[in-house]
Amino acid sequence: MKIRSVLSAAALAVATTFAASQALAQDTFTLRLAETWGPNFPIFGDASKNMAKMAEEMSDGRLRIRIDSANKHKAPFGVFDMVKAGQYDMGHSASYYWKGKVPNTLFFTSMPFGMNAMEQYAWFYHGEGMELMQEVYNPHNLMSFPGGNTGIQMGGWFRKEIKSVEDLQGLKMRIPGFAGEVFAEVGVSPTNIAPGELYTALERNTIDAVEWVGPALDLRLGFQQIADYYYTGWHEPATELQFLVNKKTWEKLPADLREILRVSMRLASYEMLVQSQHENAKAWASIQEEYPNVQIKKFPDEVFQAMKEANDKLLKEAAAGDELAAKIVKSQQEYLEQSRAYTDISERAYLNTMGEVE
């Protein structure tokens, strides 16, 4: 009788556990995501929408993500704090926006004179990138994942041509991240302004120049109507957005939904890079045809030299003052050195060869 009772109790426990796991597997989870962008903002906003759509489809409706754009939550640069506090489960933004709160977050968007998109993704997923990024975000109850790449960004729209370092002195420019600090070192007065306010700021001379993204998004905001000089990039060779996830929210999800969410974020990031290439090519063709006043410019060598020296100085200072920053800088520089050696004999060699062919 005792043996029979023990077996019956064990069978009941197994059945109860199985039933509970089955019930949990069928639970529906609705997560709230706050994004920095306005409603229907192309490319950036498409990445969060694509991620949410894939997550719901792959989970057969068990994982749903409700997106609130900046017009809803009214805090485009408050995403970090809202997700950290649990006001939102997720966020879609850019890591370098949080440098004022956590300086080491800026390393995970894009670094001047750094890796291109392919090299940077390789660093994230096959180098130390993901581990180092999580080390930065762990203390803040947050998880950070790559959230879509723009590819190399243009160097900005300027009302006046930049011919020397002297032309940068006192120039008021919207430019975020580490690049803003580099420009500050060479005389620029950098500022960060929410996307929806950029056109007005340039039009009203609140700023003299603006760096945003590239032809697709720049054309939409209308900078080509105000500024004639469009400079090639150096500062953000691989601008990676981010998906933020509240750690407690992540831990509450069943294992299969965590994996679905992880895969959805990764696929949406890849799709954004592809979409950026496509849309930028289309938009640049439109600018060339409709706005012949726009002139493509490259910063003079002396300006590049000054910026590179400022960049190296700031990196050394950051590494000297923070052990984790030193680890990140070292990891990025070593990975870039190795990866770029191959890029030179593959992508660069191909483009150089094609440039020589009539």
Short mmCIF file of N, CA and C in Angstrom, two decimals, residues 155-163 167 171-173 198-211 222-231 293 295 297 299:
data_model
loop_
_atom_site.label_atom_id
_atom_site.label_comp_id
_atom_site.label_asym_id
_atom_site.label_seq_id
_atom_site.Cartn_x
_atom_site.Cartn_y
_atom_site.Cartn_z
N GLY A 155 28.47 62.52 -43.45
CA GLY A 155 29.12 63.40 -42.47
C GLY A 155 28.34 64.63 -42.12
N GLY A 156 27.21 64.88 -42.76
CA GLY A 156 26.36 65.97 -42.36
C GLY A 156 26.13 67.03 -43.43
N TRP A 157 25.14 67.87 -43.17
CA TRP A 157 24.77 68.98 -44.04
C TRP A 157 25.30 70.29 -43.45
N PHE A 158 26.00 71.07 -44.28
CA PHE A 158 26.61 72.32 -43.83
C PHE A 158 26.14 73.46 -44.73
N ARG A 159 25.85 74.58 -44.11
CA ARG A 159 25.48 75.76 -44.88
C ARG A 159 26.68 76.34 -45.62
N LYS A 160 27.85 76.24 -44.99
CA LYS A 160 29.08 76.78 -45.58
C LYS A 160 30.09 75.67 -45.78
N GLU A 161 30.89 75.79 -46.81
CA GLU A 161 31.91 74.79 -47.08
C GLU A 161 33.00 74.83 -46.01
N ILE A 162 33.46 73.65 -45.61
CA ILE A 162 34.53 73.54 -44.63
C ILE A 162 35.84 73.37 -45.39
N LYS A 163 36.69 74.39 -45.30
CA LYS A 163 37.96 74.36 -46.03
C LYS A 163 39.17 74.17 -45.12
N ASP A 167 37.45 76.84 -39.99
CA ASP A 167 36.03 76.94 -40.33
C ASP A 167 35.14 76.20 -39.33
N LEU A 171 31.36 76.47 -34.67
CA LEU A 171 30.27 75.94 -35.49
C LEU A 171 29.30 75.15 -34.61
N LYS A 172 28.03 75.47 -34.68
CA LYS A 172 27.01 74.77 -33.90
C LYS A 172 26.44 73.64 -34.75
N MET A 173 26.60 72.41 -34.26
CA MET A 173 26.22 71.26 -35.07
C MET A 173 25.52 70.20 -34.24
N LEU A 198 14.94 68.71 -35.87
CA LEU A 198 16.18 69.00 -36.58
C LEU A 198 16.00 70.01 -37.72
N TYR A 199 14.97 69.84 -38.53
CA TYR A 199 14.78 70.74 -39.67
C TYR A 199 14.58 72.17 -39.20
N THR A 200 13.73 72.35 -38.20
CA THR A 200 13.46 73.69 -37.69
C THR A 200 14.72 74.32 -37.11
N ALA A 201 15.52 73.52 -36.40
CA ALA A 201 16.75 74.05 -35.81
C ALA A 201 17.72 74.54 -36.88
N LEU A 202 17.83 73.80 -37.99
CA LEU A 202 18.72 74.22 -39.07
C LEU A 202 18.15 75.42 -39.81
N GLU A 203 16.85 75.39 -40.05
CA GLU A 203 16.20 76.47 -40.79
C GLU A 203 16.30 77.80 -40.03
N ARG A 204 16.18 77.76 -38.71
CA ARG A 204 16.17 78.98 -37.90
C ARG A 204 17.56 79.37 -37.40
N ASN A 205 18.58 78.68 -37.91
CA ASN A 205 19.97 78.98 -37.54
C ASN A 205 20.28 78.71 -36.06
N THR A 206 19.46 77.88 -35.44
CA THR A 206 19.80 77.43 -34.09
C THR A 206 21.07 76.61 -34.14
N ILE A 207 21.24 75.90 -35.26
CA ILE A 207 22.47 75.17 -35.54
C ILE A 207 22.94 75.55 -36.94
N ASP A 208 24.25 75.36 -37.18
CA ASP A 208 24.83 75.70 -38.49
C ASP A 208 24.96 74.48 -39.39
N ALA A 209 24.93 73.31 -38.79
CA ALA A 209 25.10 72.07 -39.54
C ALA A 209 24.39 70.95 -38.80
N VAL A 210 24.02 69.92 -39.53
CA VAL A 210 23.31 68.81 -38.92
C VAL A 210 23.80 67.50 -39.51
N GLU A 211 24.07 66.56 -38.64
CA GLU A 211 24.35 65.19 -39.04
C GLU A 211 23.15 64.37 -38.63
N GLY A 222 14.28 67.01 -45.28
CA GLY A 222 14.34 68.22 -46.08
C GLY A 222 15.59 69.07 -45.92
N PHE A 223 16.69 68.50 -45.41
CA PHE A 223 17.90 69.29 -45.20
C PHE A 223 18.45 69.86 -46.51
N GLN A 224 18.21 69.15 -47.62
CA GLN A 224 18.74 69.57 -48.92
C GLN A 224 18.11 70.89 -49.38
N GLN A 225 17.03 71.30 -48.75
CA GLN A 225 16.39 72.57 -49.09
C GLN A 225 17.07 73.76 -48.39
N ILE A 226 17.90 73.47 -47.40
CA ILE A 226 18.50 74.52 -46.59
C ILE A 226 20.02 74.60 -46.78
N ALA A 227 20.68 73.45 -46.82
CA ALA A 227 22.15 73.40 -46.88
C ALA A 227 22.60 72.77 -48.19
N ASP A 228 23.66 73.32 -48.77
CA ASP A 228 24.14 72.86 -50.07
C ASP A 228 25.27 71.84 -49.98
N TYR A 229 25.97 71.81 -48.86
CA TYR A 229 27.17 70.98 -48.76
C TYR A 229 26.90 69.73 -47.94
N TYR A 230 27.07 68.59 -48.60
CA TYR A 230 26.77 67.29 -48.01
C TYR A 230 28.08 66.52 -47.91
N TYR A 231 28.54 66.29 -46.67
CA TYR A 231 29.87 65.71 -46.48
C TYR A 231 29.82 64.19 -46.30
N ASN A 293 21.74 71.65 -56.59
CA ASN A 293 22.54 72.54 -55.73
C ASN A 293 23.39 71.78 -54.73
N GLN A 295 26.12 69.61 -53.17
CA GLN A 295 27.48 69.24 -53.56
C GLN A 295 28.05 68.25 -52.53
N LYS A 297 30.96 66.68 -50.60
CA LYS A 297 32.28 67.14 -50.20
C LYS A 297 32.93 66.15 -49.25
N PHE A 299 35.87 66.15 -46.16
CA PHE A 299 36.61 67.07 -45.30
C PHE A 299 38.08 67.14 -45.74
#
